[in-house]
Coordinates of C-alpha atoms in Angstrom, one line a residue:
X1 CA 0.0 0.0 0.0
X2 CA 1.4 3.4 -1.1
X3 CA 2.0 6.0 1.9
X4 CA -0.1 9.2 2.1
X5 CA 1.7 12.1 0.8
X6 CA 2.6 13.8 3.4
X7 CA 0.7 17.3 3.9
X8 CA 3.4 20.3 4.9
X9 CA 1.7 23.0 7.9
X10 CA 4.7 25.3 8.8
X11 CA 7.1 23.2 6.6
X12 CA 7.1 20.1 8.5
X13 CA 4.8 17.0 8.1
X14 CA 1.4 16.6 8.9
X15 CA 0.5 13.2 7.8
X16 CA 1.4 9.8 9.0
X17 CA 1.3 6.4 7.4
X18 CA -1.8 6.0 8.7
X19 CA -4.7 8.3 9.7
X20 CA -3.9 11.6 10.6
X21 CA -1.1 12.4 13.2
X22 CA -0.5 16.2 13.5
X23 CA 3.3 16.8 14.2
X24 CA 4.0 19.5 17.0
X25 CA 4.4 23.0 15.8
X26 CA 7.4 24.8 17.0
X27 CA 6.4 28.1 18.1
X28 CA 8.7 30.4 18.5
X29 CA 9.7 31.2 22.5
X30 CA 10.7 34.0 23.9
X31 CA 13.9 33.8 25.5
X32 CA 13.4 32.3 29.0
X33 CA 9.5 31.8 28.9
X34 CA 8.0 32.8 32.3
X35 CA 6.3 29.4 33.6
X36 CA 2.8 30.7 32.5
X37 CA 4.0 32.0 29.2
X38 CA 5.8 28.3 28.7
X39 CA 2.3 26.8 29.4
X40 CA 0.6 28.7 27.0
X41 CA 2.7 27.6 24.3
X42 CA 2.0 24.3 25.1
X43 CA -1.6 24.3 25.1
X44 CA -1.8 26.3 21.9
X45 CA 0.8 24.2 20.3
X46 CA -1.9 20.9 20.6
X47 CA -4.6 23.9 20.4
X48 CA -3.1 24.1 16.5
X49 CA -2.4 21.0 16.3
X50 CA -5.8 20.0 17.0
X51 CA -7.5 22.5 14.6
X52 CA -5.3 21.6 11.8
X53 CA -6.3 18.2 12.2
X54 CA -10.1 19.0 12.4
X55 CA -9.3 21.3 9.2
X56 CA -7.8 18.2 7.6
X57 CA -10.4 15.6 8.2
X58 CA -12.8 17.9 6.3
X59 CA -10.7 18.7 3.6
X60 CA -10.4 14.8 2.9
X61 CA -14.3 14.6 3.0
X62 CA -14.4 17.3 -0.4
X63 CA -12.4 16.1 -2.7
X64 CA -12.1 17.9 -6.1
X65 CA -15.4 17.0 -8.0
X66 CA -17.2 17.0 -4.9
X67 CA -21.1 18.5 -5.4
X68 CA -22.1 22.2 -4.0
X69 CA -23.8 20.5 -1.3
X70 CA -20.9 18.7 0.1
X71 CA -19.0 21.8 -0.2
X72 CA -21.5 23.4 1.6
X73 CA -21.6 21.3 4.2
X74 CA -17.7 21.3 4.7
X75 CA -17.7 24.6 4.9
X76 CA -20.5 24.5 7.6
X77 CA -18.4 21.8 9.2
X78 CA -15.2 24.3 9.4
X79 CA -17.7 27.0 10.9
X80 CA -18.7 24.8 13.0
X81 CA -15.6 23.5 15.0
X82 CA -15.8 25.1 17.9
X83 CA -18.8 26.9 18.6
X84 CA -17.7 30.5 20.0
X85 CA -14.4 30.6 18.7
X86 CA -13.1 33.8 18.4
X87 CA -12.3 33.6 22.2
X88 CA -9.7 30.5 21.3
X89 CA -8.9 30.8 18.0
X90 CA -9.8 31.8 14.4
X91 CA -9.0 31.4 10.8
X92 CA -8.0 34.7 9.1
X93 CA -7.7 36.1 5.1
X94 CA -4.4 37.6 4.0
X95 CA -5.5 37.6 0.8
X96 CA -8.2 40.1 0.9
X97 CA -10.8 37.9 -0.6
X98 CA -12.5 35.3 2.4
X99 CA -15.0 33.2 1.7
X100 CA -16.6 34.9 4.9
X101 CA -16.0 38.5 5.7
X102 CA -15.4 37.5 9.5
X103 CA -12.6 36.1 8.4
X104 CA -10.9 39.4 7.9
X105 CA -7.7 39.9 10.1
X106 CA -8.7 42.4 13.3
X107 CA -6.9 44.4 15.4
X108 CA -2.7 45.2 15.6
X109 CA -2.0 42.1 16.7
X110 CA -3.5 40.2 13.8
X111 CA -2.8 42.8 11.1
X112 CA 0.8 43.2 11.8
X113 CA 1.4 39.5 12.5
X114 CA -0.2 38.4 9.1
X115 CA 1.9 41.3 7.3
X116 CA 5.2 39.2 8.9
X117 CA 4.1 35.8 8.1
X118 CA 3.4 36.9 4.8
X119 CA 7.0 38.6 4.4
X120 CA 8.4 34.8 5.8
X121 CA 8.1 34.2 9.1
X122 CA 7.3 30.8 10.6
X123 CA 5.0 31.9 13.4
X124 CA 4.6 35.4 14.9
X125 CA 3.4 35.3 19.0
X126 CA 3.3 38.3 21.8
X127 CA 1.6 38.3 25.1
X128 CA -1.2 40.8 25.0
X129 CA -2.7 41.3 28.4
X130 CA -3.1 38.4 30.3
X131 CA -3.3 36.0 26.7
X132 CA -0.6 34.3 24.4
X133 CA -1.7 35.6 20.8
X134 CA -0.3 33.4 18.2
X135 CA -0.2 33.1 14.5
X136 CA 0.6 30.1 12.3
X137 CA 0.7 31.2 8.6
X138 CA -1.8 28.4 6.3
X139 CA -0.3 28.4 2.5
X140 CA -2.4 27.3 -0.4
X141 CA -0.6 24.1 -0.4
X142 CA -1.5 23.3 3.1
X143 CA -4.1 20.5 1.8
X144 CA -4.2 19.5 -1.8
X145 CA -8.3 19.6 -1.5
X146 CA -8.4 22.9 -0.1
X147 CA -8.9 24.4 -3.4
X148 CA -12.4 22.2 -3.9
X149 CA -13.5 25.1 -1.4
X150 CA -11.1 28.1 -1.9
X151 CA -11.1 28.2 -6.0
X152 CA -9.5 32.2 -5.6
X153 CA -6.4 30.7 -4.0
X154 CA -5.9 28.2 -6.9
X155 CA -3.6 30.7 -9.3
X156 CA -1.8 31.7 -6.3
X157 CA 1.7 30.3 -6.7
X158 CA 2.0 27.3 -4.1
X159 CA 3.6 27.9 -0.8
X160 CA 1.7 31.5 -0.6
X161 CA 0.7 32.5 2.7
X162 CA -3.4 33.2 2.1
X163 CA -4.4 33.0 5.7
X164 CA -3.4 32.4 9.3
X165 CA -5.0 30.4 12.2
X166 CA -4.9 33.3 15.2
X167 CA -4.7 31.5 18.3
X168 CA -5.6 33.4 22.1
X169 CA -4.8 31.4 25.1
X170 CA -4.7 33.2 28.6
X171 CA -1.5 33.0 30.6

């Protein structure tokens, strides 16, 4: 049997032989993380981890070729992920063009962070009041079946940074 090809999220491998199996995300630490700032990154490291996996499932479930309605439904599904969100995390546009307009970037934090991981960086995070704001850049390439859903990303070249997943998790 033939092995997955493996799915890159932050350069490194998403995909395991079998099933999914989300490989950590290194964030990137500030030097000499106060304990609660070191716990933080751990919980939004399997946070993300978690997410992307969740994103993944349903990107297997709409293949290219797949009908509106299961499009539609995918897309629901994604919406639908975690109820409330915003207060955890969110997925947001760099593109200027979402499929929902709530997924446009907000506040400093989040437009100044997307400008960086758009210009190359791996991950961008701060501490902003008492959370841990984080942001893992998603490329067009992050899924080969995200284009079944996000058509306007398709003449993008691959490896562009079209979104982010914004992460808030209190210290």
């Amino acid at each position: 049997m033939a092995l997955p090809r493996p799915i890159t999220f932050l350069g490194l491998p998403t995909l395991a032989a079998v099933g999914l199996l989300v490989a950590p995300l290194p964030l990137a630490a500030p030097s000499a993380p106060a304990p609660n700032v070191a716990e933080a990154q751990a919980t939004t490291e399997v946070l993300a981890n978690a997410v992307l996996s969740a994103v993944i499932s349903v990107s297997d479930a709409t293949p290219p070729g797949s009908t509106p309605e299961e499009i539609e439904a995918a897309s629901r599904a994604v919406s639908l992920l975690a109820p409330g969100r915003w207060h955890s995390y969110r997925l947001i546009d760099a593109t200027g063009d979402p499929l929902d307009g709530k997924n446009q970037p907000f506040g400093a934090f989040e437009n100044q962070g997307l400008a960086q991981l758009v210009a190359g960086a791996p991950s961008v995070q701060q501490v902003v009041g008492n959370r841990l704001r984080t942001l893992l850049p998603l490329t067009n390439d992050t899924h080969p079946n995200c284009m079944t859903c996000h058509t306007n990303y398709g003449a993008l070249p691959q490896g562009t940074v079209v979104g982010a997943a914004s992460f808030r998790v209190k210290l």
